[in-house]
Amino acid sequence: MSEQTKAPGGRRWLLNIGIAIIVIYCLVPFYWMVVSAFRRPNDVGDNSPFPSPWSIENFTAVFGPSVGFWRSLGNSVVVAGTTTVVTLIIGTFAAYTIARLDFRGKNIAAGVIIATSMFPGVSLIVPLLKLFTDIGWINTYQAMILPSLSFALPLAVWTLATFFRQMPKELEEAAMVDGLTRGQAFRQVILPLAAPGMFTTAIITFIAAWNEFIIALSMVNEKEMKTATVAISQFTGISGYDSPFGTKMAAGVIVTVPLVIVVLIFQRRIIAGLTAGGVK
């Protein structure tokens, strides 16, 4: 009897140790970025676990008038926000169509959508760069937003389609019996129930678009149009050739912390949205 009671406890300890290792592995790089951001520029070679003394010089340098980081943050907000809104609108209608309606070529359309997400983003850069150069879209927001939709839309469609499939069709049928059209039933009955999935999709899409780098780097060469991720990678020191490590770490903290806060605040909704579609 004692061996049976000890066995679950032993497995529980192993599980807790495994979780602790994963958490530490994920948090150590972020912790080191924060610590490096609060060191003085002259202490860049210091490997102590805490800054001594603490300094905000790197954060001051990030928002210096010659850096233009405020504009880069604004560009990231525009690109990520627009990508999220457009993805949510188009993805919701496309997911509902695939999940609820029967039409010829439905399976082919669903297969094409998921197949597009399998192409690496870098393979799209050269043809898109040629196309956008020909039509004069280089150094514009749309040159960064439209390519971002190529990886955001398939994810949104397949995530939301799961939610629509697990909803009983009787909900719409009852609404239409009460006099609503299919469109009204969709807006008034289905969308409110799909809110957790839509919220989860919006958060994931925004984070992915906010962190996007290769598209923004390739489609923009003017300083005023660069996003925050591109601007950070191109920070230069006093001579123009050295790498301001502390300033980059400070900028990384500024870009990352808001996303971490959002995820921590809405973690319950995100988890509920990811799991609700799998429960009948």
Coordinates of C-alpha atoms in Angstrom, one line a residue:
M1 CA 0.0 0.0 0.0
S2 CA 2.9 2.4 0.9
E3 CA 4.6 1.7 -2.5
Q4 CA 1.3 2.6 -4.3
T5 CA 1.1 5.9 -2.4
K6 CA 4.7 6.8 -3.0
A7 CA 4.7 6.2 -6.7
P8 CA 2.2 9.0 -7.6
G9 CA 4.2 11.4 -5.3
G10 CA 7.5 10.4 -7.1
R11 CA 5.9 11.1 -10.5
R12 CA 4.6 14.4 -9.2
W13 CA 8.1 15.4 -8.1
L14 CA 9.5 14.5 -11.5
L15 CA 6.8 16.4 -13.2
N16 CA 7.5 19.5 -11.1
I17 CA 11.2 19.3 -11.7
G18 CA 10.6 19.0 -15.5
I19 CA 8.3 22.1 -15.4
A20 CA 10.9 24.0 -13.4
I21 CA 13.6 23.2 -15.9
I22 CA 11.5 24.3 -18.8
V23 CA 10.5 27.6 -17.0
I24 CA 14.1 28.4 -16.1
Y25 CA 15.2 27.6 -19.7
C26 CA 12.6 30.0 -21.1
L27 CA 13.2 32.8 -18.5
V28 CA 17.0 32.9 -18.3
P29 CA 17.5 34.7 -21.7
F30 CA 14.8 37.2 -20.9
Y31 CA 16.2 37.8 -17.4
W32 CA 19.7 38.3 -18.8
M33 CA 18.3 40.8 -21.3
V34 CA 16.7 42.8 -18.5
V35 CA 19.8 42.7 -16.4
S36 CA 22.0 43.8 -19.4
A37 CA 19.6 46.7 -20.1
F38 CA 20.0 48.1 -16.6
R39 CA 23.8 48.0 -16.7
R40 CA 25.9 51.1 -17.4
P41 CA 27.3 51.2 -21.0
N42 CA 30.8 50.8 -19.6
D43 CA 29.8 47.6 -17.7
V44 CA 28.8 45.7 -20.8
G45 CA 31.4 43.0 -20.0
D46 CA 30.1 42.5 -16.5
N47 CA 28.8 39.0 -16.0
S48 CA 27.4 39.4 -12.5
P49 CA 23.7 38.3 -12.0
F50 CA 22.7 41.8 -10.9
P51 CA 23.6 45.3 -12.3
S52 CA 25.9 47.2 -9.9
P53 CA 25.0 50.0 -9.9
W54 CA 21.6 50.1 -11.7
S55 CA 21.4 52.5 -14.5
I56 CA 18.8 53.7 -17.0
E57 CA 21.4 55.2 -19.5
N58 CA 20.6 52.5 -22.1
F59 CA 16.9 53.3 -22.0
T60 CA 17.6 57.0 -22.3
A61 CA 19.8 56.3 -25.3
V62 CA 17.0 54.3 -27.0
F63 CA 14.7 57.3 -27.0
G64 CA 17.4 59.8 -28.0
P65 CA 16.2 62.3 -30.7
S66 CA 18.5 60.9 -33.3
V67 CA 17.4 57.3 -32.9
G68 CA 13.7 57.7 -33.8
F69 CA 12.6 54.7 -31.8
W70 CA 9.2 56.2 -31.0
R71 CA 8.4 56.3 -34.8
S72 CA 9.5 52.7 -35.1
L73 CA 7.2 51.6 -32.3
G74 CA 4.4 53.4 -34.0
N75 CA 5.1 51.6 -37.2
S76 CA 5.0 48.3 -35.4
V77 CA 1.7 49.1 -33.8
V78 CA 0.2 50.1 -37.2
V79 CA 1.5 47.0 -39.0
A80 CA 0.6 44.5 -36.2
G81 CA -2.7 46.1 -35.4
T82 CA -3.8 46.3 -39.1
T83 CA -2.7 42.7 -39.7
T84 CA -4.6 41.5 -36.7
V85 CA -7.9 43.3 -37.6
V86 CA -7.8 42.2 -41.3
T87 CA -6.9 38.7 -40.3
L88 CA -9.7 38.5 -37.8
I89 CA -12.3 39.8 -40.3
I90 CA -11.4 37.7 -43.2
G91 CA -10.5 34.6 -41.1
T92 CA -13.8 34.7 -39.3
F93 CA -15.9 34.6 -42.5
A94 CA -13.6 32.1 -44.2
A95 CA -13.6 29.8 -41.1
Y96 CA -17.4 30.0 -40.8
T97 CA -17.8 29.1 -44.5
I98 CA -15.5 26.1 -44.2
A99 CA -17.0 24.9 -41.0
R100 CA -20.7 25.4 -41.6
L101 CA -21.5 25.6 -45.3
D102 CA -21.4 22.8 -47.9
F103 CA -20.1 23.8 -51.4
R104 CA -18.2 22.2 -54.2
G105 CA -14.5 22.2 -53.7
K106 CA -14.7 22.8 -50.0
N107 CA -12.0 20.2 -49.1
I108 CA -9.7 21.5 -51.8
A109 CA -10.1 25.1 -50.5
A110 CA -9.3 23.9 -47.0
G111 CA -6.3 22.0 -48.2
V112 CA -5.0 25.0 -50.2
I113 CA -5.3 27.2 -47.1
I114 CA -3.3 24.9 -44.9
A115 CA -0.8 24.2 -47.7
T116 CA 0.0 27.9 -47.9
S117 CA 1.1 28.0 -44.3
M118 CA 3.8 25.3 -45.1
F119 CA 5.9 27.6 -47.3
P120 CA 8.7 29.3 -45.4
G121 CA 8.3 33.1 -45.4
V122 CA 11.7 33.7 -46.8
S123 CA 10.7 32.0 -50.0
L124 CA 8.1 34.7 -50.7
I125 CA 10.5 37.6 -50.2
V126 CA 12.1 37.7 -53.7
P127 CA 8.9 37.5 -55.8
L128 CA 7.1 39.9 -53.5
L129 CA 10.1 42.3 -53.5
K130 CA 10.0 42.3 -57.3
L131 CA 6.2 42.8 -57.4
F132 CA 6.2 45.6 -54.9
T133 CA 9.1 47.4 -56.6
D134 CA 7.2 47.3 -59.9
I135 CA 4.0 48.8 -58.4
G136 CA 5.8 51.3 -56.1
W137 CA 4.9 49.8 -52.8
I138 CA 8.4 49.7 -51.3
N139 CA 8.6 51.7 -48.0
T140 CA 4.9 51.5 -47.4
Y141 CA 2.7 49.9 -44.7
Q142 CA 0.9 47.6 -47.2
A143 CA 4.2 46.1 -48.3
M144 CA 4.6 44.8 -44.7
I145 CA 1.0 44.1 -43.9
L146 CA 0.0 42.0 -47.0
P147 CA 2.8 39.5 -46.7
S148 CA 2.2 39.1 -43.0
L149 CA -1.4 38.0 -43.8
S150 CA 0.1 35.0 -45.7
F151 CA 1.1 33.3 -42.4
A152 CA -1.6 34.9 -40.2
L153 CA -4.7 33.9 -42.2
P154 CA -4.2 30.1 -42.4
L155 CA -3.7 30.0 -38.6
A156 CA -6.8 32.1 -38.0
V157 CA -8.9 30.1 -40.4
W158 CA -8.0 26.7 -38.9
T159 CA -8.2 27.9 -35.3
L160 CA -11.6 29.6 -35.8
A161 CA -13.0 26.8 -37.9
T162 CA -12.5 24.5 -34.9
F163 CA -14.7 26.6 -32.8
F164 CA -17.5 26.9 -35.4
R165 CA -17.5 23.1 -35.9
Q166 CA -18.0 22.3 -32.2
M167 CA -21.0 24.6 -32.0
P168 CA -24.3 22.8 -32.4
K169 CA -26.0 23.6 -35.7
E170 CA -29.3 23.7 -33.8
L171 CA -28.4 27.1 -32.5
E172 CA -28.6 28.7 -36.0
E173 CA -31.6 26.6 -37.0
A174 CA -33.5 27.8 -33.9
A175 CA -32.5 31.4 -34.6
M176 CA -33.7 31.2 -38.2
V177 CA -37.0 29.6 -37.1
D178 CA -37.4 32.6 -34.9
G179 CA -37.2 34.8 -38.0
L180 CA -33.5 35.6 -38.3
T181 CA -31.6 35.3 -41.5
R182 CA -28.4 33.2 -41.7
G183 CA -26.4 36.4 -41.6
Q184 CA -28.3 37.7 -38.5
A185 CA -27.9 34.3 -36.8
F186 CA -24.2 34.4 -37.5
R187 CA -23.8 37.9 -36.0
Q188 CA -26.2 37.6 -33.1
V189 CA -25.7 34.0 -32.0
I190 CA -22.5 32.4 -33.4
L191 CA -20.1 35.3 -33.0
P192 CA -20.7 35.9 -29.3
L193 CA -20.1 32.2 -28.6
A194 CA -16.9 32.2 -30.7
A195 CA -15.5 35.2 -28.8
P196 CA -12.9 33.2 -26.8
G197 CA -11.5 31.7 -30.1
M198 CA -11.5 35.1 -31.8
F199 CA -9.7 36.7 -28.8
T200 CA -7.1 33.9 -28.8
T201 CA -6.6 34.2 -32.5
A202 CA -6.2 38.0 -32.2
I203 CA -3.6 37.8 -29.5
I204 CA -1.5 35.1 -31.3
T205 CA -1.7 37.0 -34.6
F206 CA -0.7 40.3 -33.0
I207 CA 2.3 38.8 -31.3
A208 CA 3.4 37.1 -34.5
A209 CA 3.0 40.3 -36.6
W210 CA 4.7 42.4 -33.9
N211 CA 7.8 40.1 -33.8
E212 CA 8.0 39.7 -37.6
F213 CA 11.4 40.7 -39.0
I214 CA 12.4 39.4 -42.4
I215 CA 9.5 40.9 -44.3
A216 CA 9.9 44.3 -42.7
L217 CA 13.6 44.3 -43.2
S218 CA 13.3 43.4 -46.9
M219 CA 10.4 45.8 -47.9
V220 CA 11.6 48.9 -46.1
N221 CA 14.8 50.9 -46.4
E222 CA 13.7 54.3 -45.1
K223 CA 14.4 55.0 -41.5
E224 CA 10.9 56.6 -40.9
M225 CA 9.1 53.4 -42.0
K226 CA 11.1 50.7 -40.2
T227 CA 9.4 48.7 -37.5
A228 CA 10.8 48.3 -34.0
T229 CA 12.4 44.9 -34.6
V230 CA 14.3 46.2 -37.7
A231 CA 15.3 49.4 -35.9
I232 CA 16.8 47.4 -33.0
S233 CA 18.9 45.2 -35.3
Q234 CA 20.3 48.3 -37.0
F235 CA 21.3 50.3 -33.9
T236 CA 24.8 51.6 -34.2
G237 CA 27.2 53.0 -31.6
I238 CA 29.1 56.2 -31.5
S239 CA 31.5 55.3 -34.3
G240 CA 28.8 53.8 -36.4
Y241 CA 30.6 50.4 -36.5
D242 CA 30.4 49.1 -33.0
S243 CA 27.3 47.3 -31.6
P244 CA 25.6 49.1 -28.7
F245 CA 24.8 45.9 -26.7
G246 CA 23.1 47.6 -23.8
T247 CA 21.0 49.9 -25.9
K248 CA 19.7 46.9 -27.9
M249 CA 18.9 45.0 -24.7
A250 CA 17.0 48.0 -23.4
A251 CA 15.0 48.3 -26.7
G252 CA 14.3 44.5 -26.5
V253 CA 12.9 45.0 -23.0
I254 CA 10.7 47.8 -24.3
V255 CA 9.4 45.8 -27.1
T256 CA 8.9 42.5 -25.2
V257 CA 7.5 43.6 -21.8
P258 CA 4.1 44.9 -23.1
L259 CA 3.5 41.5 -24.8
V260 CA 4.4 39.6 -21.7
I261 CA 2.1 41.8 -19.6
V262 CA -0.8 41.2 -22.1
V263 CA -0.3 37.4 -22.1
L264 CA -0.1 37.3 -18.3
I265 CA -3.3 39.4 -17.9
F266 CA -5.3 37.4 -20.5
Q267 CA -3.7 34.0 -20.0
R268 CA -6.9 32.4 -18.8
R269 CA -8.8 33.6 -21.9
I270 CA -6.0 32.4 -24.1
I271 CA -5.9 29.0 -22.6
A272 CA -9.7 28.8 -22.7
G273 CA -9.7 29.8 -26.3
L274 CA -7.1 27.2 -27.2
T275 CA -8.9 24.4 -25.5
A276 CA -12.5 25.2 -26.0
G277 CA -12.5 24.2 -29.6
G278 CA -11.4 20.6 -28.6
V279 CA -14.3 20.1 -26.2
K280 CA -17.6 18.8 -27.5

